[in-house]
């Protein structure tokens, strides 16, 4: 029976020479949903409803380019011999950490130009970022990538997964850990956590820094199960190293900004002042 299992079609739509892949559609859905949530919150925070629409026009393409450059850089041994494949992001092969770097740099420049606090933008965007990552992992699912090591069908059935996930994890005669799912669920939980935290008395910048910590903790452990990790050395996985660095940096920034008084203002301070007026 297993020999007859067919993977899900990676193509969403074909119109003449135009082929639209599920990978791109799913990422697009994550971006749009994240934009909707960020836009609603930005209005509550006293910003223009167009703030994140304008930002995303620059941030998304730059983030995608940076994510691809990041991935290709660490797989240069392959891509140096297949230069024509470098632009083919619909085949997979973009690194979230590269995209995060590109997005943050874009937001820093944008905040300077618009004279808006970067930390305010980052706090508003944090839940949208992790939600987009949670949804985007299902693009990896459709491509049968970002999976873990071999397992048995019995193991997957023991996780009470629906058959369409189990069958999609059957690749070239072997079942694999659905690490895309593990990370997606962790990110969905992080989204809920951040939505709760934004209604507490955290100081400006700490929602975004909490996002970095939460996402990096989950990514560190999930990365250890994956078989397609970008490697720094024969034993060090790049994503795990970066995750540890981000956790340390985020914790240090929270402490330093509190001790030095750089984060005196609370995330809800403006809203609370308006409600009392």
PDB file of C-alpha atoms in Angstrom:
ATOM      1  CA  UNK A   1       0.000   0.000   0.000  1.00  0.00           C
ATOM      2  CA  UNK A   2       2.827   2.386   0.892  1.00  0.00           C
ATOM      3  CA  UNK A   3       4.314   2.078  -2.583  1.00  0.00           C
ATOM      4  CA  UNK A   4       1.157   3.649  -4.031  1.00  0.00           C
ATOM      5  CA  UNK A   5       1.238   6.739  -1.797  1.00  0.00           C
ATOM      6  CA  UNK A   6       1.502   9.848  -3.938  1.00  0.00           C
ATOM      7  CA  UNK A   7       2.687  13.202  -2.556  1.00  0.00           C
ATOM      8  CA  UNK A   8       0.365  16.174  -2.681  1.00  0.00           C
ATOM      9  CA  UNK A   9       0.599  18.252  -5.832  1.00  0.00           C
ATOM     10  CA  UNK A  10       3.013  21.150  -5.273  1.00  0.00           C
ATOM     11  CA  UNK A  11       1.266  23.171  -7.980  1.00  0.00           C
ATOM     12  CA  UNK A  12      -1.632  25.357  -6.882  1.00  0.00           C
ATOM     13  CA  UNK A  13      -2.615  26.695 -10.281  1.00  0.00           C
ATOM     14  CA  UNK A  14      -1.443  26.611 -13.879  1.00  0.00           C
ATOM     15  CA  UNK A  15      -2.523  29.247 -16.396  1.00  0.00           C
ATOM     16  CA  UNK A  16      -0.735  28.800 -19.682  1.00  0.00           C
ATOM     17  CA  UNK A  17       2.986  29.220 -19.034  1.00  0.00           C
ATOM     18  CA  UNK A  18       2.320  30.573 -15.529  1.00  0.00           C
ATOM     19  CA  UNK A  19       2.699  28.102 -12.678  1.00  0.00           C
ATOM     20  CA  UNK A  20       1.697  29.076  -9.143  1.00  0.00           C
ATOM     21  CA  UNK A  21       3.054  26.824  -6.404  1.00  0.00           C
ATOM     22  CA  UNK A  22       1.477  26.102  -3.048  1.00  0.00           C
ATOM     23  CA  UNK A  23       4.748  27.186  -1.425  1.00  0.00           C
ATOM     24  CA  UNK A  24       4.305  30.755  -2.603  1.00  0.00           C
ATOM     25  CA  UNK A  25       0.551  30.802  -1.941  1.00  0.00           C
ATOM     26  CA  UNK A  26       1.006  29.676   1.659  1.00  0.00           C
ATOM     27  CA  UNK A  27       3.743  32.208   2.339  1.00  0.00           C
ATOM     28  CA  UNK A  28       1.549  34.888   0.759  1.00  0.00           C
ATOM     29  CA  UNK A  29      -1.345  33.969   3.047  1.00  0.00           C
ATOM     30  CA  UNK A  30       0.956  34.250   6.063  1.00  0.00           C
ATOM     31  CA  UNK A  31       2.158  37.683   4.953  1.00  0.00           C
ATOM     32  CA  UNK A  32      -1.349  39.022   4.332  1.00  0.00           C
ATOM     33  CA  UNK A  33      -2.762  37.711   7.608  1.00  0.00           C
ATOM     34  CA  UNK A  34       0.213  39.111   9.495  1.00  0.00           C
ATOM     35  CA  UNK A  35      -0.243  42.460   7.757  1.00  0.00           C
ATOM     36  CA  UNK A  36      -3.919  42.567   8.751  1.00  0.00           C
ATOM     37  CA  UNK A  37      -3.106  41.935  12.414  1.00  0.00           C
ATOM     38  CA  UNK A  38      -0.229  44.440  12.461  1.00  0.00           C
ATOM     39  CA  UNK A  39      -2.318  47.110  10.738  1.00  0.00           C
ATOM     40  CA  UNK A  40      -5.137  46.817  13.268  1.00  0.00           C
ATOM     41  CA  UNK A  41      -2.694  47.054  16.167  1.00  0.00           C
ATOM     42  CA  UNK A  42      -0.779  49.965  14.638  1.00  0.00           C
ATOM     43  CA  UNK A  43      -3.989  52.023  14.567  1.00  0.00           C
ATOM     44  CA  UNK A  44      -4.534  51.252  18.267  1.00  0.00           C
ATOM     45  CA  UNK A  45      -0.973  52.385  18.923  1.00  0.00           C
ATOM     46  CA  UNK A  46      -1.620  55.726  17.288  1.00  0.00           C
ATOM     47  CA  UNK A  47       0.087  55.054  13.955  1.00  0.00           C
ATOM     48  CA  UNK A  48      -1.348  55.503  10.483  1.00  0.00           C
ATOM     49  CA  UNK A  49      -3.173  52.475   9.099  1.00  0.00           C
ATOM     50  CA  UNK A  50      -0.810  52.645   6.120  1.00  0.00           C
ATOM     51  CA  UNK A  51       2.331  52.336   8.244  1.00  0.00           C
ATOM     52  CA  UNK A  52       2.756  48.599   7.823  1.00  0.00           C
ATOM     53  CA  UNK A  53       1.397  48.560   4.285  1.00  0.00           C
ATOM     54  CA  UNK A  54       4.204  50.937   3.319  1.00  0.00           C
ATOM     55  CA  UNK A  55       6.771  49.024   5.368  1.00  0.00           C
ATOM     56  CA  UNK A  56       5.858  45.626   3.955  1.00  0.00           C
ATOM     57  CA  UNK A  57       6.264  46.834   0.374  1.00  0.00           C
ATOM     58  CA  UNK A  58       9.970  47.152   1.136  1.00  0.00           C
ATOM     59  CA  UNK A  59      10.409  44.573   3.883  1.00  0.00           C
ATOM     60  CA  UNK A  60       8.932  41.508   2.148  1.00  0.00           C
ATOM     61  CA  UNK A  61      11.008  41.564  -1.056  1.00  0.00           C
ATOM     62  CA  UNK A  62      14.159  42.524   0.859  1.00  0.00           C
ATOM     63  CA  UNK A  63      13.521  39.772   3.434  1.00  0.00           C
ATOM     64  CA  UNK A  64      12.975  37.164   0.712  1.00  0.00           C
ATOM     65  CA  UNK A  65      16.156  38.220  -1.111  1.00  0.00           C
ATOM     66  CA  UNK A  66      18.159  38.147   2.128  1.00  0.00           C
ATOM     67  CA  UNK A  67      16.665  34.774   3.072  1.00  0.00           C
ATOM     68  CA  UNK A  68      17.716  33.358  -0.277  1.00  0.00           C
ATOM     69  CA  UNK A  69      21.194  34.899  -0.142  1.00  0.00           C
ATOM     70  CA  UNK A  70      21.655  33.502   3.362  1.00  0.00           C
ATOM     71  CA  UNK A  71      20.651  30.005   2.238  1.00  0.00           C
ATOM     72  CA  UNK A  72      22.665  30.039  -0.988  1.00  0.00           C
ATOM     73  CA  UNK A  73      25.748  31.347   0.841  1.00  0.00           C
ATOM     74  CA  UNK A  74      25.882  28.286   3.055  1.00  0.00           C
ATOM     75  CA  UNK A  75      25.100  25.947   0.139  1.00  0.00           C
ATOM     76  CA  UNK A  76      27.517  27.609  -2.267  1.00  0.00           C
ATOM     77  CA  UNK A  77      29.225  24.318  -3.045  1.00  0.00           C
ATOM     78  CA  UNK A  78      26.033  23.277  -4.831  1.00  0.00           C
ATOM     79  CA  UNK A  79      24.796  26.595  -6.211  1.00  0.00           C
ATOM     80  CA  UNK A  80      28.192  27.568  -7.620  1.00  0.00           C
ATOM     81  CA  UNK A  81      27.657  24.708 -10.059  1.00  0.00           C
ATOM     82  CA  UNK A  82      23.929  25.441 -10.602  1.00  0.00           C
ATOM     83  CA  UNK A  83      23.766  29.219 -10.902  1.00  0.00           C
ATOM     84  CA  UNK A  84      20.484  29.060 -12.826  1.00  0.00           C
ATOM     85  CA  UNK A  85      18.767  27.612  -9.747  1.00  0.00           C
ATOM     86  CA  UNK A  86      19.631  30.517  -7.436  1.00  0.00           C
ATOM     87  CA  UNK A  87      16.460  32.537  -8.272  1.00  0.00           C
ATOM     88  CA  UNK A  88      14.177  29.470  -8.036  1.00  0.00           C
ATOM     89  CA  UNK A  89      12.832  30.133  -4.546  1.00  0.00           C
ATOM     90  CA  UNK A  90       9.598  28.293  -5.377  1.00  0.00           C
ATOM     91  CA  UNK A  91      11.670  25.120  -5.113  1.00  0.00           C
ATOM     92  CA  UNK A  92      12.318  25.968  -1.466  1.00  0.00           C
ATOM     93  CA  UNK A  93      15.595  26.982   0.061  1.00  0.00           C
ATOM     94  CA  UNK A  94      15.075  30.226   1.943  1.00  0.00           C
ATOM     95  CA  UNK A  95      16.392  30.684   5.462  1.00  0.00           C
ATOM     96  CA  UNK A  96      14.170  32.358   8.049  1.00  0.00           C
ATOM     97  CA  UNK A  97      17.133  33.836   9.881  1.00  0.00           C
ATOM     98  CA  UNK A  98      18.260  35.518   6.670  1.00  0.00           C
ATOM     99  CA  UNK A  99      14.764  36.877   6.154  1.00  0.00           C
ATOM    100  CA  UNK A 100      14.653  38.112   9.742  1.00  0.00           C
ATOM    101  CA  UNK A 101      17.934  39.980   9.276  1.00  0.00           C
ATOM    102  CA  UNK A 102      16.646  41.605   6.082  1.00  0.00           C
ATOM    103  CA  UNK A 103      13.320  42.514   7.655  1.00  0.00           C
ATOM    104  CA  UNK A 104      14.871  44.042  10.775  1.00  0.00           C
ATOM    105  CA  UNK A 105      17.367  46.110   8.782  1.00  0.00           C
ATOM    106  CA  UNK A 106      14.549  47.372   6.567  1.00  0.00           C
ATOM    107  CA  UNK A 107      12.455  48.281   9.610  1.00  0.00           C
ATOM    108  CA  UNK A 108      15.384  50.169  11.168  1.00  0.00           C
ATOM    109  CA  UNK A 109      15.869  52.272   8.035  1.00  0.00           C
ATOM    110  CA  UNK A 110      12.107  52.778   7.648  1.00  0.00           C
ATOM    111  CA  UNK A 111      11.743  53.902  11.275  1.00  0.00           C
ATOM    112  CA  UNK A 112      14.512  56.462  10.802  1.00  0.00           C
ATOM    113  CA  UNK A 113      12.956  57.848   7.619  1.00  0.00           C
ATOM    114  CA  UNK A 114       9.436  57.976   9.101  1.00  0.00           C
ATOM    115  CA  UNK A 115      10.674  59.125  12.529  1.00  0.00           C
ATOM    116  CA  UNK A 116       8.881  56.266  14.268  1.00  0.00           C
ATOM    117  CA  UNK A 117      10.381  54.266  17.139  1.00  0.00           C
ATOM    118  CA  UNK A 118      11.892  51.032  15.796  1.00  0.00           C
ATOM    119  CA  UNK A 119      10.954  49.250  19.016  1.00  0.00           C
ATOM    120  CA  UNK A 120       7.346  50.322  18.626  1.00  0.00           C
ATOM    121  CA  UNK A 121       7.242  48.921  15.093  1.00  0.00           C
ATOM    122  CA  UNK A 122       9.009  45.732  16.196  1.00  0.00           C
ATOM    123  CA  UNK A 123       6.610  45.135  19.098  1.00  0.00           C
ATOM    124  CA  UNK A 124       3.587  45.565  16.854  1.00  0.00           C
ATOM    125  CA  UNK A 125       5.059  43.308  14.184  1.00  0.00           C
ATOM    126  CA  UNK A 126       6.228  40.492  16.508  1.00  0.00           C
ATOM    127  CA  UNK A 127       2.959  38.490  16.653  1.00  0.00           C
ATOM    128  CA  UNK A 128       2.581  38.852  12.887  1.00  0.00           C
ATOM    129  CA  UNK A 129       6.113  37.604  12.314  1.00  0.00           C
ATOM    130  CA  UNK A 130       5.705  34.423  14.312  1.00  0.00           C
ATOM    131  CA  UNK A 131       2.248  33.786  12.844  1.00  0.00           C
ATOM    132  CA  UNK A 132       3.680  34.146   9.354  1.00  0.00           C
ATOM    133  CA  UNK A 133       6.413  31.665  10.253  1.00  0.00           C
ATOM    134  CA  UNK A 134       3.847  29.213  11.644  1.00  0.00           C
ATOM    135  CA  UNK A 135       1.832  29.352   8.429  1.00  0.00           C
ATOM    136  CA  UNK A 136       4.886  29.416   6.162  1.00  0.00           C
ATOM    137  CA  UNK A 137       6.117  26.069   7.491  1.00  0.00           C
ATOM    138  CA  UNK A 138       3.208  24.462   5.668  1.00  0.00           C
ATOM    139  CA  UNK A 139       4.888  25.542   2.445  1.00  0.00           C
ATOM    140  CA  UNK A 140       7.760  23.256   3.494  1.00  0.00           C
ATOM    141  CA  UNK A 141       5.162  20.545   4.060  1.00  0.00           C
ATOM    142  CA  UNK A 142       3.902  20.855   0.482  1.00  0.00           C
ATOM    143  CA  UNK A 143       7.490  20.692  -0.808  1.00  0.00           C
ATOM    144  CA  UNK A 144       8.302  17.690   1.416  1.00  0.00           C
ATOM    145  CA  UNK A 145      11.271  19.546   2.887  1.00  0.00           C
ATOM    146  CA  UNK A 146      12.486  20.707   6.303  1.00  0.00           C
ATOM    147  CA  UNK A 147      11.704  17.261   7.699  1.00  0.00           C
ATOM    148  CA  UNK A 148      13.535  15.265  10.316  1.00  0.00           C
ATOM    149  CA  UNK A 149      15.123  11.832  10.359  1.00  0.00           C
ATOM    150  CA  UNK A 150      13.478   8.517   9.459  1.00  0.00           C
ATOM    151  CA  UNK A 151      10.628   7.157  11.580  1.00  0.00           C
ATOM    152  CA  UNK A 152       8.002   4.466  11.146  1.00  0.00           C
ATOM    153  CA  UNK A 153       4.405   4.928  10.103  1.00  0.00           C
ATOM    154  CA  UNK A 154       3.443   3.499  13.490  1.00  0.00           C
ATOM    155  CA  UNK A 155       5.346   6.335  15.171  1.00  0.00           C
ATOM    156  CA  UNK A 156       3.496   8.944  13.121  1.00  0.00           C
ATOM    157  CA  UNK A 157       0.142   7.305  13.760  1.00  0.00           C
ATOM    158  CA  UNK A 158       1.014   7.381  17.475  1.00  0.00           C
ATOM    159  CA  UNK A 159       1.133  11.171  17.216  1.00  0.00           C
ATOM    160  CA  UNK A 160      -2.520  11.051  16.092  1.00  0.00           C
ATOM    161  CA  UNK A 161      -1.740  12.879  12.884  1.00  0.00           C
ATOM    162  CA  UNK A 162      -4.229  12.946  10.011  1.00  0.00           C
ATOM    163  CA  UNK A 163      -3.423  10.659   7.091  1.00  0.00           C
ATOM    164  CA  UNK A 164      -2.661  13.504   4.689  1.00  0.00           C
ATOM    165  CA  UNK A 165       0.275  14.562   6.899  1.00  0.00           C
ATOM    166  CA  UNK A 166       1.487  11.006   7.441  1.00  0.00           C
ATOM    167  CA  UNK A 167       1.339  10.264   3.718  1.00  0.00           C
ATOM    168  CA  UNK A 168       3.159  13.481   2.819  1.00  0.00           C
ATOM    169  CA  UNK A 169       5.960  12.443   5.181  1.00  0.00           C
ATOM    170  CA  UNK A 170       6.471   9.306   3.069  1.00  0.00           C
ATOM    171  CA  UNK A 171       9.364  10.334   0.840  1.00  0.00           C
ATOM    172  CA  UNK A 172      11.228   7.959  -1.486  1.00  0.00           C
ATOM    173  CA  UNK A 173      10.131   4.922   0.458  1.00  0.00           C
ATOM    174  CA  UNK A 174      10.768   6.266   3.971  1.00  0.00           C
ATOM    175  CA  UNK A 175       8.694   8.071   6.600  1.00  0.00           C
ATOM    176  CA  UNK A 176      10.233  11.118   8.271  1.00  0.00           C
ATOM    177  CA  UNK A 177       9.743  13.297  11.342  1.00  0.00           C
ATOM    178  CA  UNK A 178       7.293  16.128  10.480  1.00  0.00           C
ATOM    179  CA  UNK A 179       9.583  18.774  11.952  1.00  0.00           C
ATOM    180  CA  UNK A 180       7.750  21.414   9.918  1.00  0.00           C
ATOM    181  CA  UNK A 181       4.716  20.601  12.074  1.00  0.00           C
ATOM    182  CA  UNK A 182       6.617  20.704  15.357  1.00  0.00           C
ATOM    183  CA  UNK A 183       7.920  24.168  14.571  1.00  0.00           C
ATOM    184  CA  UNK A 184       4.585  25.360  13.209  1.00  0.00           C
ATOM    185  CA  UNK A 185       2.778  24.348  16.406  1.00  0.00           C
ATOM    186  CA  UNK A 186       5.482  25.996  18.530  1.00  0.00           C
ATOM    187  CA  UNK A 187       5.094  29.185  16.514  1.00  0.00           C
ATOM    188  CA  UNK A 188       1.288  29.152  16.784  1.00  0.00           C
ATOM    189  CA  UNK A 189       1.689  28.819  20.567  1.00  0.00           C
ATOM    190  CA  UNK A 190       4.148  31.726  20.438  1.00  0.00           C
ATOM    191  CA  UNK A 191       1.620  33.820  18.532  1.00  0.00           C
ATOM    192  CA  UNK A 192      -0.974  33.266  21.270  1.00  0.00           C
ATOM    193  CA  UNK A 193       1.624  34.078  23.942  1.00  0.00           C
ATOM    194  CA  UNK A 194       2.642  37.330  22.261  1.00  0.00           C
ATOM    195  CA  UNK A 195      -0.977  38.382  21.788  1.00  0.00           C
ATOM    196  CA  UNK A 196      -1.431  37.933  25.538  1.00  0.00           C
ATOM    197  CA  UNK A 197       1.829  39.707  26.403  1.00  0.00           C
ATOM    198  CA  UNK A 198       0.894  42.762  24.356  1.00  0.00           C
ATOM    199  CA  UNK A 199      -1.974  43.329  26.806  1.00  0.00           C
ATOM    200  CA  UNK A 200       0.354  43.275  29.820  1.00  0.00           C
ATOM    201  CA  UNK A 201       2.723  45.888  31.223  1.00  0.00           C
ATOM    202  CA  UNK A 202       5.837  44.855  29.311  1.00  0.00           C
ATOM    203  CA  UNK A 203       8.096  47.719  28.364  1.00  0.00           C
ATOM    204  CA  UNK A 204       8.663  48.955  24.840  1.00  0.00           C
ATOM    205  CA  UNK A 205      10.768  46.496  22.852  1.00  0.00           C
ATOM    206  CA  UNK A 206      10.166  43.540  25.123  1.00  0.00           C
ATOM    207  CA  UNK A 207       7.405  41.944  23.043  1.00  0.00           C
ATOM    208  CA  UNK A 208       9.766  41.747  20.071  1.00  0.00           C
ATOM    209  CA  UNK A 209      12.613  40.493  22.261  1.00  0.00           C
ATOM    210  CA  UNK A 210      10.250  37.907  23.768  1.00  0.00           C
ATOM    211  CA  UNK A 211       9.470  36.792  20.225  1.00  0.00           C
ATOM    212  CA  UNK A 212      13.174  36.309  19.528  1.00  0.00           C
ATOM    213  CA  UNK A 213      13.577  34.216  22.681  1.00  0.00           C
ATOM    214  CA  UNK A 214      10.462  32.072  22.141  1.00  0.00           C
ATOM    215  CA  UNK A 215      11.098  31.404  18.472  1.00  0.00           C
ATOM    216  CA  UNK A 216      14.806  30.696  19.008  1.00  0.00           C
ATOM    217  CA  UNK A 217      14.207  28.194  21.823  1.00  0.00           C
ATOM    218  CA  UNK A 218      11.812  26.193  19.644  1.00  0.00           C
ATOM    219  CA  UNK A 219      14.005  26.466  16.562  1.00  0.00           C
ATOM    220  CA  UNK A 220      17.057  25.238  18.492  1.00  0.00           C
ATOM    221  CA  UNK A 221      15.404  21.978  19.504  1.00  0.00           C
ATOM    222  CA  UNK A 222      13.527  21.354  16.240  1.00  0.00           C
ATOM    223  CA  UNK A 223      16.676  22.031  14.218  1.00  0.00           C
ATOM    224  CA  UNK A 224      18.388  19.199  16.050  1.00  0.00           C
ATOM    225  CA  UNK A 225      15.919  16.757  14.453  1.00  0.00           C
ATOM    226  CA  UNK A 226      16.257  18.006  10.883  1.00  0.00           C
ATOM    227  CA  UNK A 227      18.272  16.298   8.166  1.00  0.00           C
ATOM    228  CA  UNK A 228      18.686  19.300   5.859  1.00  0.00           C
ATOM    229  CA  UNK A 229      20.316  21.784   8.229  1.00  0.00           C
ATOM    230  CA  UNK A 230      22.731  24.393   6.961  1.00  0.00           C
ATOM    231  CA  UNK A 231      26.027  23.548   8.655  1.00  0.00           C
ATOM    232  CA  UNK A 232      28.663  25.893  10.034  1.00  0.00           C
ATOM    233  CA  UNK A 233      31.061  22.997  10.625  1.00  0.00           C
ATOM    234  CA  UNK A 234      30.606  19.238  10.425  1.00  0.00           C
ATOM    235  CA  UNK A 235      28.985  19.287  13.859  1.00  0.00           C
ATOM    236  CA  UNK A 236      27.564  22.804  14.303  1.00  0.00           C
ATOM    237  CA  UNK A 237      24.199  23.626  12.761  1.00  0.00           C
ATOM    238  CA  UNK A 238      23.997  27.280  11.759  1.00  0.00           C
ATOM    239  CA  UNK A 239      20.379  27.725  12.881  1.00  0.00           C
ATOM    240  CA  UNK A 240      21.179  26.381  16.345  1.00  0.00           C
ATOM    241  CA  UNK A 241      24.176  28.683  16.735  1.00  0.00           C
ATOM    242  CA  UNK A 242      22.167  31.698  15.562  1.00  0.00           C
ATOM    243  CA  UNK A 243      19.280  30.741  17.860  1.00  0.00           C
ATOM    244  CA  UNK A 244      21.558  30.644  20.902  1.00  0.00           C
ATOM    245  CA  UNK A 245      23.099  33.987  19.926  1.00  0.00           C
ATOM    246  CA  UNK A 246      19.656  35.579  19.527  1.00  0.00           C
ATOM    247  CA  UNK A 247      18.497  34.262  22.909  1.00  0.00           C
ATOM    248  CA  UNK A 248      21.567  35.693  24.661  1.00  0.00           C
ATOM    249  CA  UNK A 249      21.313  39.036  22.833  1.00  0.00           C
ATOM    250  CA  UNK A 250      17.584  39.361  23.583  1.00  0.00           C
ATOM    251  CA  UNK A 251      18.062  38.627  27.302  1.00  0.00           C
ATOM    252  CA  UNK A 252      20.990  41.064  27.543  1.00  0.00           C
ATOM    253  CA  UNK A 253      18.990  43.791  25.777  1.00  0.00           C
ATOM    254  CA  UNK A 254      16.020  43.343  28.118  1.00  0.00           C
ATOM    255  CA  UNK A 255      18.286  43.636  31.165  1.00  0.00           C
ATOM    256  CA  UNK A 256      20.438  46.506  29.859  1.00  0.00           C
ATOM    257  CA  UNK A 257      17.481  48.542  28.601  1.00  0.00           C
ATOM    258  CA  UNK A 258      15.729  48.193  31.965  1.00  0.00           C
ATOM    259  CA  UNK A 259      18.824  48.963  34.066  1.00  0.00           C
ATOM    260  CA  UNK A 260      19.807  51.996  31.976  1.00  0.00           C
ATOM    261  CA  UNK A 261      16.263  53.317  31.739  1.00  0.00           C
ATOM    262  CA  UNK A 262      16.167  53.034  27.954  1.00  0.00           C
ATOM    263  CA  UNK A 263      12.882  51.132  28.191  1.00  0.00           C
ATOM    264  CA  UNK A 264      10.974  53.207  30.734  1.00  0.00           C
ATOM    265  CA  UNK A 265       7.904  53.500  28.525  1.00  0.00           C
ATOM    266  CA  UNK A 266       5.516  50.555  28.607  1.00  0.00           C
ATOM    267  CA  UNK A 267       3.980  49.091  25.490  1.00  0.00           C
ATOM    268  CA  UNK A 268       0.439  50.045  26.583  1.00  0.00           C
ATOM    269  CA  UNK A 269       1.370  53.405  28.055  1.00  0.00           C
ATOM    270  CA  UNK A 270       0.007  55.549  25.221  1.00  0.00           C
ATOM    271  CA  UNK A 271      -3.252  53.618  25.035  1.00  0.00           C
ATOM    272  CA  UNK A 272      -3.762  53.811  28.778  1.00  0.00           C
ATOM    273  CA  UNK A 273      -3.118  57.563  28.778  1.00  0.00           C
ATOM    274  CA  UNK A 274      -5.683  58.044  26.018  1.00  0.00           C
ATOM    275  CA  UNK A 275      -8.296  55.952  27.809  1.00  0.00           C
ATOM    276  CA  UNK A 276      -7.908  58.120  30.948  1.00  0.00           C
ATOM    277  CA  UNK A 277      -8.235  61.367  29.041  1.00  0.00           C
TER     278      UNK A 277
END
